[in-house]
Coordinates of N, CA and C in Angstrom, one line a residue:
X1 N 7.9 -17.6 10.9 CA 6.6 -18.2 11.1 C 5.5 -17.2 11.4
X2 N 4.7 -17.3 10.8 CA 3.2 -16.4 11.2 C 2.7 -16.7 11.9
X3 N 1.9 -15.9 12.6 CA 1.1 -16.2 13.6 C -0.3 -17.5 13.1
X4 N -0.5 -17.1 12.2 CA -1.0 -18.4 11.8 C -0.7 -19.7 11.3
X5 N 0.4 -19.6 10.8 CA 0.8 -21.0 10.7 C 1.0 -21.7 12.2
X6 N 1.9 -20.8 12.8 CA 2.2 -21.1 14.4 C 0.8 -21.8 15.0
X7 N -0.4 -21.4 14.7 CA -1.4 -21.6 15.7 C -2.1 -23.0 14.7
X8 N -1.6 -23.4 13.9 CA -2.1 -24.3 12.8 C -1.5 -25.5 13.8
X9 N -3.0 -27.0 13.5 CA -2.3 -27.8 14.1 C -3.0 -29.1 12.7
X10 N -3.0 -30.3 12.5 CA -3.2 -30.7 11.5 C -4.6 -31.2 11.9
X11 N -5.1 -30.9 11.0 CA -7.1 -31.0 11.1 C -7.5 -29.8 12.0
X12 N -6.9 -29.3 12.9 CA -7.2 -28.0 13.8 C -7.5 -26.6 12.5
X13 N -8.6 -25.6 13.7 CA -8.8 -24.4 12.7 C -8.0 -23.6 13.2
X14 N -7.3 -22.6 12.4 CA -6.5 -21.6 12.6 C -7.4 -20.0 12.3
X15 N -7.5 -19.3 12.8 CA -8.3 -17.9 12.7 C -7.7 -17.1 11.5
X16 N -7.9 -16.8 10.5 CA -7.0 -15.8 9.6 C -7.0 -14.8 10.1
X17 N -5.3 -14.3 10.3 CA -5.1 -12.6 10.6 C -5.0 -11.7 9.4
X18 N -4.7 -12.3 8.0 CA -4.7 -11.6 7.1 C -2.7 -11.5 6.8
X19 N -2.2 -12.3 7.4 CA -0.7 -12.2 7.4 C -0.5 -13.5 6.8
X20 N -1.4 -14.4 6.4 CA -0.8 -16.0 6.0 C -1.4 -16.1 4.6
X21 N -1.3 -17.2 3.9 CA -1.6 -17.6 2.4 C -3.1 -17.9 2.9
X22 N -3.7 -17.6 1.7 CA -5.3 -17.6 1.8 C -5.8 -19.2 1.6
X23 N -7.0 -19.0 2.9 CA -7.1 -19.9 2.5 C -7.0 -21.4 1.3
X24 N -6.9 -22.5 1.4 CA -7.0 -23.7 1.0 C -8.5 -24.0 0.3
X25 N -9.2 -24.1 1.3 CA -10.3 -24.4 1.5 C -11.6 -23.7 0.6
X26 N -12.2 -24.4 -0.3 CA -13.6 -24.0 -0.9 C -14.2 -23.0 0.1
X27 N -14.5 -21.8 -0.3 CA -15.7 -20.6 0.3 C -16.3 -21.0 0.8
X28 N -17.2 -21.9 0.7 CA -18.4 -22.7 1.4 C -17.9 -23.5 2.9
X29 N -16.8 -23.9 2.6 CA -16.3 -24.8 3.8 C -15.7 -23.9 4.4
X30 N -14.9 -22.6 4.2 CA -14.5 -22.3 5.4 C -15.3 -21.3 5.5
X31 N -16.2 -21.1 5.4 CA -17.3 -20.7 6.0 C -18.2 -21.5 6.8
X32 N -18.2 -22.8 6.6 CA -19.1 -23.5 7.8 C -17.7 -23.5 9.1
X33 N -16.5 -23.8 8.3 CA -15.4 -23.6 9.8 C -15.2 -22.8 10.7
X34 N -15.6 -21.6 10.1 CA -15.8 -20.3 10.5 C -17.1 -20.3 11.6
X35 N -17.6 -20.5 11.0 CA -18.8 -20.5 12.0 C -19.1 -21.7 13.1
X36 N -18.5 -23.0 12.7 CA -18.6 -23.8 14.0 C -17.2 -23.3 15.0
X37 N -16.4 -22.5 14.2 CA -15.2 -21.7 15.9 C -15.9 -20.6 16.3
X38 N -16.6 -20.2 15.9 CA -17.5 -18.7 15.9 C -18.3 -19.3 17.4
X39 N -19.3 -20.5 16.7 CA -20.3 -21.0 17.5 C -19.7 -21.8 19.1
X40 N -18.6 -22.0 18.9 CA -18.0 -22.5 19.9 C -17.6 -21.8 21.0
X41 N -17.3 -20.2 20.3 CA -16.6 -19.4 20.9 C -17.6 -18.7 21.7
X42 N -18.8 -18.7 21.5 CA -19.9 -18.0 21.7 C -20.4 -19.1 23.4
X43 N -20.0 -20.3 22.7 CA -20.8 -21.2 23.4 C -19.8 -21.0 25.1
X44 N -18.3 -21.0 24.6 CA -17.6 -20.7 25.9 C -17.4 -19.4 26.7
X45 N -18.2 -18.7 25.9 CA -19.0 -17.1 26.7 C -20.2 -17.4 27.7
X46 N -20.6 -18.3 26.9 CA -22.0 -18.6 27.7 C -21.5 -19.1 28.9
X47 N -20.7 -20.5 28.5 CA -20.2 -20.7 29.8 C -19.2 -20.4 30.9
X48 N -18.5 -19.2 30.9 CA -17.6 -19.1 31.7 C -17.9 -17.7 32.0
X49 N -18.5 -17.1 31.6 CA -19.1 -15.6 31.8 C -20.6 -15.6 32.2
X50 N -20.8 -16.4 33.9 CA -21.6 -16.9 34.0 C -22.2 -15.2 34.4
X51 N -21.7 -14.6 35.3 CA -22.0 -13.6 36.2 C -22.6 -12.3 35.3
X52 N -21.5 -12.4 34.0 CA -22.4 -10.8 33.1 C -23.5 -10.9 32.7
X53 N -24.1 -9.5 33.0 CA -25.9 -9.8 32.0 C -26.5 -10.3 30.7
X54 N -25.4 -10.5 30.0 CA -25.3 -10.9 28.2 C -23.9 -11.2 28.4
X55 N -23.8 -12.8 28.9 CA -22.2 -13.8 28.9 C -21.8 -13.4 27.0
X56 N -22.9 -13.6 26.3 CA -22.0 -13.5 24.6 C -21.8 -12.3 24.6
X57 N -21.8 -11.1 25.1 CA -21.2 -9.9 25.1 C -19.7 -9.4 26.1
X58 N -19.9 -10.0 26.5 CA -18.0 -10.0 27.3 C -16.8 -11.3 26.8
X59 N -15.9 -10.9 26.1 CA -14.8 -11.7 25.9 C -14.4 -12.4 26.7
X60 N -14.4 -13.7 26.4 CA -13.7 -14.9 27.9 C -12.0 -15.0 27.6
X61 N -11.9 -15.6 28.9 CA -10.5 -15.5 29.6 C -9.4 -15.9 28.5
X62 N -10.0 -16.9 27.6 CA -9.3 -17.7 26.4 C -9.2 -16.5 25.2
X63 N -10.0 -15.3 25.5 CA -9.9 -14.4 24.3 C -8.6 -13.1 24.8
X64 N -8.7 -13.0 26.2 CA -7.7 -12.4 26.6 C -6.8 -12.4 26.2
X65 N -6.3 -14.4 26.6 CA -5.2 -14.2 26.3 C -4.8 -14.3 25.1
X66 N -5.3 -14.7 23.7 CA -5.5 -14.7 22.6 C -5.9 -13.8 21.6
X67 N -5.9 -12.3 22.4 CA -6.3 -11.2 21.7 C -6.9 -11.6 20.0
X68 N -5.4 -11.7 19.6 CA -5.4 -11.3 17.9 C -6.2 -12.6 17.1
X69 N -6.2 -13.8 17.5 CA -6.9 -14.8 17.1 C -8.6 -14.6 17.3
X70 N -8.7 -14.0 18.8 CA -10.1 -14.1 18.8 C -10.4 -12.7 18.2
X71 N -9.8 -11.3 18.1 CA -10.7 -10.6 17.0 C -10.1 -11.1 15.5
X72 N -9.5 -11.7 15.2 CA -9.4 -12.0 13.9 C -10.6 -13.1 13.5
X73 N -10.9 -14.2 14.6 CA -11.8 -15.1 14.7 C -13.6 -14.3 14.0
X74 N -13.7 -13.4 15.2 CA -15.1 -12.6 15.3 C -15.2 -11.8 13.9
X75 N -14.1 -11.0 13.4 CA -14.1 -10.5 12.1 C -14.3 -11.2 11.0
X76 N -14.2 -12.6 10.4 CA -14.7 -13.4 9.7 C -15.7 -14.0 9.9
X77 N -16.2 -13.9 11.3 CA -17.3 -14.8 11.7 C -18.5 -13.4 11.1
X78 N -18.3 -12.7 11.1 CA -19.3 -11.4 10.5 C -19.1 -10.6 9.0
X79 N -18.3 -12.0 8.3 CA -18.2 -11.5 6.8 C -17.1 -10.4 6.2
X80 N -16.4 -10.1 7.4 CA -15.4 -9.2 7.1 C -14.2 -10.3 6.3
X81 N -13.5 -10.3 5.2 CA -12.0 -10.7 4.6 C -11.3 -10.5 5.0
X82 N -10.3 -11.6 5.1 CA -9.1 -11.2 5.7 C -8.2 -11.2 4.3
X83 N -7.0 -10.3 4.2 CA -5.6 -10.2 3.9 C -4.9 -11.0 3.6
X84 N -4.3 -11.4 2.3 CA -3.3 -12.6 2.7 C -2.5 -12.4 1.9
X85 N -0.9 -12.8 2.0 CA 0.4 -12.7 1.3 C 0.7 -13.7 0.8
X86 N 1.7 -13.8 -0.2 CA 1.9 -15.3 -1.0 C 3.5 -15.6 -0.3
X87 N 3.9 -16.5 -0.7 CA 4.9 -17.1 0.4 C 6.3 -15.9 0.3
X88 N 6.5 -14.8 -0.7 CA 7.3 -14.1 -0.6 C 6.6 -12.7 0.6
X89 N 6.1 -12.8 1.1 CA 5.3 -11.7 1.6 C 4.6 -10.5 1.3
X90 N 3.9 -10.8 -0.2 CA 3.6 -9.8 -1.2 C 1.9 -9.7 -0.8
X91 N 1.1 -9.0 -0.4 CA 0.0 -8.6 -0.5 C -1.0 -9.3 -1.9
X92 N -1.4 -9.9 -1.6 CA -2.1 -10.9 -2.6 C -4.2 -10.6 -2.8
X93 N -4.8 -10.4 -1.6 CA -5.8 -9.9 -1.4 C -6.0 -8.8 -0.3
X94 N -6.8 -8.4 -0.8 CA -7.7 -7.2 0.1 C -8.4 -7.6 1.3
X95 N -8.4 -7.0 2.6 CA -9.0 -7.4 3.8 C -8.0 -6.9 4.7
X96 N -8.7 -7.5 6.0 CA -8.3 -7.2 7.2 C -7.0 -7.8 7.5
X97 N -6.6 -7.2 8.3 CA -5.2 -7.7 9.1 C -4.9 -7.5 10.7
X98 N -4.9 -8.4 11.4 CA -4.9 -8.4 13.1 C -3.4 -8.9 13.4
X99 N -3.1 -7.4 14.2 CA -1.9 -7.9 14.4 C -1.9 -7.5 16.4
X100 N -0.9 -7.9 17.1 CA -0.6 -7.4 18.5 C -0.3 -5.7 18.1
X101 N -1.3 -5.8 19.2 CA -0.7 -3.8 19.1 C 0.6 -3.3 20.3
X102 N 0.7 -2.1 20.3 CA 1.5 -1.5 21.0 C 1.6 -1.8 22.4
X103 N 0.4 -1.7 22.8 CA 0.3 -2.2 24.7 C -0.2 -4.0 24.2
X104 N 0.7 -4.0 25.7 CA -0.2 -5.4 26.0 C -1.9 -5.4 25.6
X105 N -2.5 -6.7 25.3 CA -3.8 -6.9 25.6 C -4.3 -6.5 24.3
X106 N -3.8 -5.2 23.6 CA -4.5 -4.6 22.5 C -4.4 -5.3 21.1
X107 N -5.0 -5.1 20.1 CA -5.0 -5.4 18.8 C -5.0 -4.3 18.2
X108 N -4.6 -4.4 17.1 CA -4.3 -3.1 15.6 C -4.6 -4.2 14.8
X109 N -5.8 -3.4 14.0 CA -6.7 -3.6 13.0 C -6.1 -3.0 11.5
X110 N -5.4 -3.5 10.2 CA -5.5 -2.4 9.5 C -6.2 -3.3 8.1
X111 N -6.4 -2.2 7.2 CA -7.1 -2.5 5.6 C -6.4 -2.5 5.0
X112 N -6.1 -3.5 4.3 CA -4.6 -3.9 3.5 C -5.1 -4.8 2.3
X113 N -4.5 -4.1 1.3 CA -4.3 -5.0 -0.2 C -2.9 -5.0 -1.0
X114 N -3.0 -5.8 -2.3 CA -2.3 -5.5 -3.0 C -2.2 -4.0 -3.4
X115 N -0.5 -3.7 -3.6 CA -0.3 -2.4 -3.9 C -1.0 -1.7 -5.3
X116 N -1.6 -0.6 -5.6 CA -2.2 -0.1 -6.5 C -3.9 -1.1 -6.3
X117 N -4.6 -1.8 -5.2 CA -5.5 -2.5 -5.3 C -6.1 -1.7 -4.7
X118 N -6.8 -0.3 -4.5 CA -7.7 0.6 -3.8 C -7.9 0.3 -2.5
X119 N -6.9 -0.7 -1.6 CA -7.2 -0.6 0.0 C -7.5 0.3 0.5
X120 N -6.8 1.8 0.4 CA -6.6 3.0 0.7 C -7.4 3.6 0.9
X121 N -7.9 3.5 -0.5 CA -9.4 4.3 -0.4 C -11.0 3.8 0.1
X122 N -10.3 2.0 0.4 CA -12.2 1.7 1.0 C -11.8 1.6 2.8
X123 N -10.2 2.1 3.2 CA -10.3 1.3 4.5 C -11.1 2.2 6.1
X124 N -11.1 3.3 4.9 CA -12.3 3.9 6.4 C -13.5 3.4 6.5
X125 N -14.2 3.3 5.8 CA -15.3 2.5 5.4 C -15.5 0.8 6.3
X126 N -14.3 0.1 5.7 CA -14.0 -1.2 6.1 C -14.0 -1.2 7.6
X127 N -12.8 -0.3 8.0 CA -12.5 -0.9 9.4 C -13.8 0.1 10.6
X128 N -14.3 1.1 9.8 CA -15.6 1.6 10.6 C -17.0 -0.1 10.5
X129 N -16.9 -0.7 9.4 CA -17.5 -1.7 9.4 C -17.0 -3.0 10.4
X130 N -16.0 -3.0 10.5 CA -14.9 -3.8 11.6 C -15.0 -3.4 13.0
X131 N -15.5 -2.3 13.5 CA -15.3 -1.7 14.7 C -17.2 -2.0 14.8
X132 N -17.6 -1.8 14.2 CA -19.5 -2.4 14.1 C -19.1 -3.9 14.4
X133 N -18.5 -4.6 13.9 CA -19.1 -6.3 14.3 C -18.2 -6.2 15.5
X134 N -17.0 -5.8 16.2 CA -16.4 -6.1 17.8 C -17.4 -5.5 18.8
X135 N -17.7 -4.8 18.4 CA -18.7 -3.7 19.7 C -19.3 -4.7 20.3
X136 N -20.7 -4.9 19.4 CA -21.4 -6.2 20.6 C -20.8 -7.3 21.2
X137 N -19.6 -7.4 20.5 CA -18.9 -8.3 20.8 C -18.1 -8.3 22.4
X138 N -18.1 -6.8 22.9 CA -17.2 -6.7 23.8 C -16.3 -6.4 23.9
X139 N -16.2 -6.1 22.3 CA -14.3 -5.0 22.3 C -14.7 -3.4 21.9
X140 N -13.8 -3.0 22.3 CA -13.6 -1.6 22.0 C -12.7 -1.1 20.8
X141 N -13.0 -0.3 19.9 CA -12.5 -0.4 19.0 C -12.6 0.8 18.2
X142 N -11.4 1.7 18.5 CA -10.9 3.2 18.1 C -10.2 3.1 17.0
X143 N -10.9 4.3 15.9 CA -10.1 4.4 14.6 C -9.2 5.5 15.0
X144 N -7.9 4.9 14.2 CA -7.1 6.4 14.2 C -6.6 6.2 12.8
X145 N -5.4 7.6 12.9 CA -4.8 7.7 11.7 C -3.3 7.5 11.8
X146 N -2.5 6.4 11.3 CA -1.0 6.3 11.5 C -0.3 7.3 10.6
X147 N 0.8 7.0 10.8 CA 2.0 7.1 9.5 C 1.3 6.9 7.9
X148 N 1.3 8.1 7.2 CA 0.7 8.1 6.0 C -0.2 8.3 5.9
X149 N -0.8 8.7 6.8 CA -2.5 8.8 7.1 C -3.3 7.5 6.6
X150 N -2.6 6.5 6.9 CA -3.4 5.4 6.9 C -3.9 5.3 8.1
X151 N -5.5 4.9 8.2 CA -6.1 4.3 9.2 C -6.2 3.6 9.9
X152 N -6.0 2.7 10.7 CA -6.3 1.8 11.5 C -7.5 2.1 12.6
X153 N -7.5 0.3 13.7 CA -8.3 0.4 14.7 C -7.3 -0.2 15.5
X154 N -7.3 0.5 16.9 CA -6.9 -0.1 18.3 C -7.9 -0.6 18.8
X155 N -7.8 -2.1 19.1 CA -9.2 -2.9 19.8 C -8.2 -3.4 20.8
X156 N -9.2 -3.3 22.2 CA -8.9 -3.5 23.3 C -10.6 -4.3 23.8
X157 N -10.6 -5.0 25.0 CA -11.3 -5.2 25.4 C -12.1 -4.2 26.6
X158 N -13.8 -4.5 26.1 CA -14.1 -3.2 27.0 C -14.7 -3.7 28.1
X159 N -13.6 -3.4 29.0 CA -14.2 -4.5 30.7 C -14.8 -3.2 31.0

């Protein structure tokens, strides 16, 4: 089970990490869905982060514990694509992928496509574009280079 199916509930929105089958849903519509979890998520910033100077700039307690949902959430809510595999687990589109990183708390960000689909070559680009929409957001978000000299980001929250 993926993390997205796992968090799928029927009529409920699920965040794409870029690990599940791509969307269902007309562009248009999960794009307004995207943006009423976006706006909601914002809205329970406002409210529960009464005390910081800019509540929509600090991640609430629900994003904590939720790491990978809520930056998978915030990266589509700012136009970034997510990744998605067909039910054999084959790389089917290009985009992002949120997975639990190494420490507690953290996320790993990587740019992933179909093989021979130029991921490789746009994902410094991409995930420097990915590390631009978490910032105001409240996360911190360091590119490195793994195994293969593929890139990624470690996002953590920046209390």
């Amino acid at each position: 089970m993926t993390a997205e199916r796992g968090a799928e509930r029927p009529g409920g929105f699920a965040a794409a990490t870029g690990d599940g089958p791509p969307s269902p849903a007309a562009p248009e519509v999960r794009a307004a869905e995207v943006r009423v979890a976006f706006g909601g998520l914002l809205q329970i910033r406002r409210l529960t982060n009464t005390t910081a100077p800019d509540p929509a700039a600090v991640p609430a307690a629900w994003e904590l514990n939720q790491p990978v949902r809520a930056v998978a959430l915030a990266l589509e809510a700012a136009g970034q694509a997510p990744s998605a595999v067909d039910g054999e687990g084959r790389r089917t589109a290009t985009g992002f992928r949120v997975a639990a990183g190494t420490r507690p708390g953290t996320v790993r960000v990587d740019w992933l496509g179909p093989p021979g689909g130029g991921a490789a070559q746009d994902e410094e680009h991409q995930l420097t574009a990915c590390a631009a929409a978490l910032t105001p957001l409240g996360w911190e978000a360091l590119l490195y280079r793994g195994p293969r000299r593929r890139r990624f980001l470690e996002v953590e929250p920046a209390l």
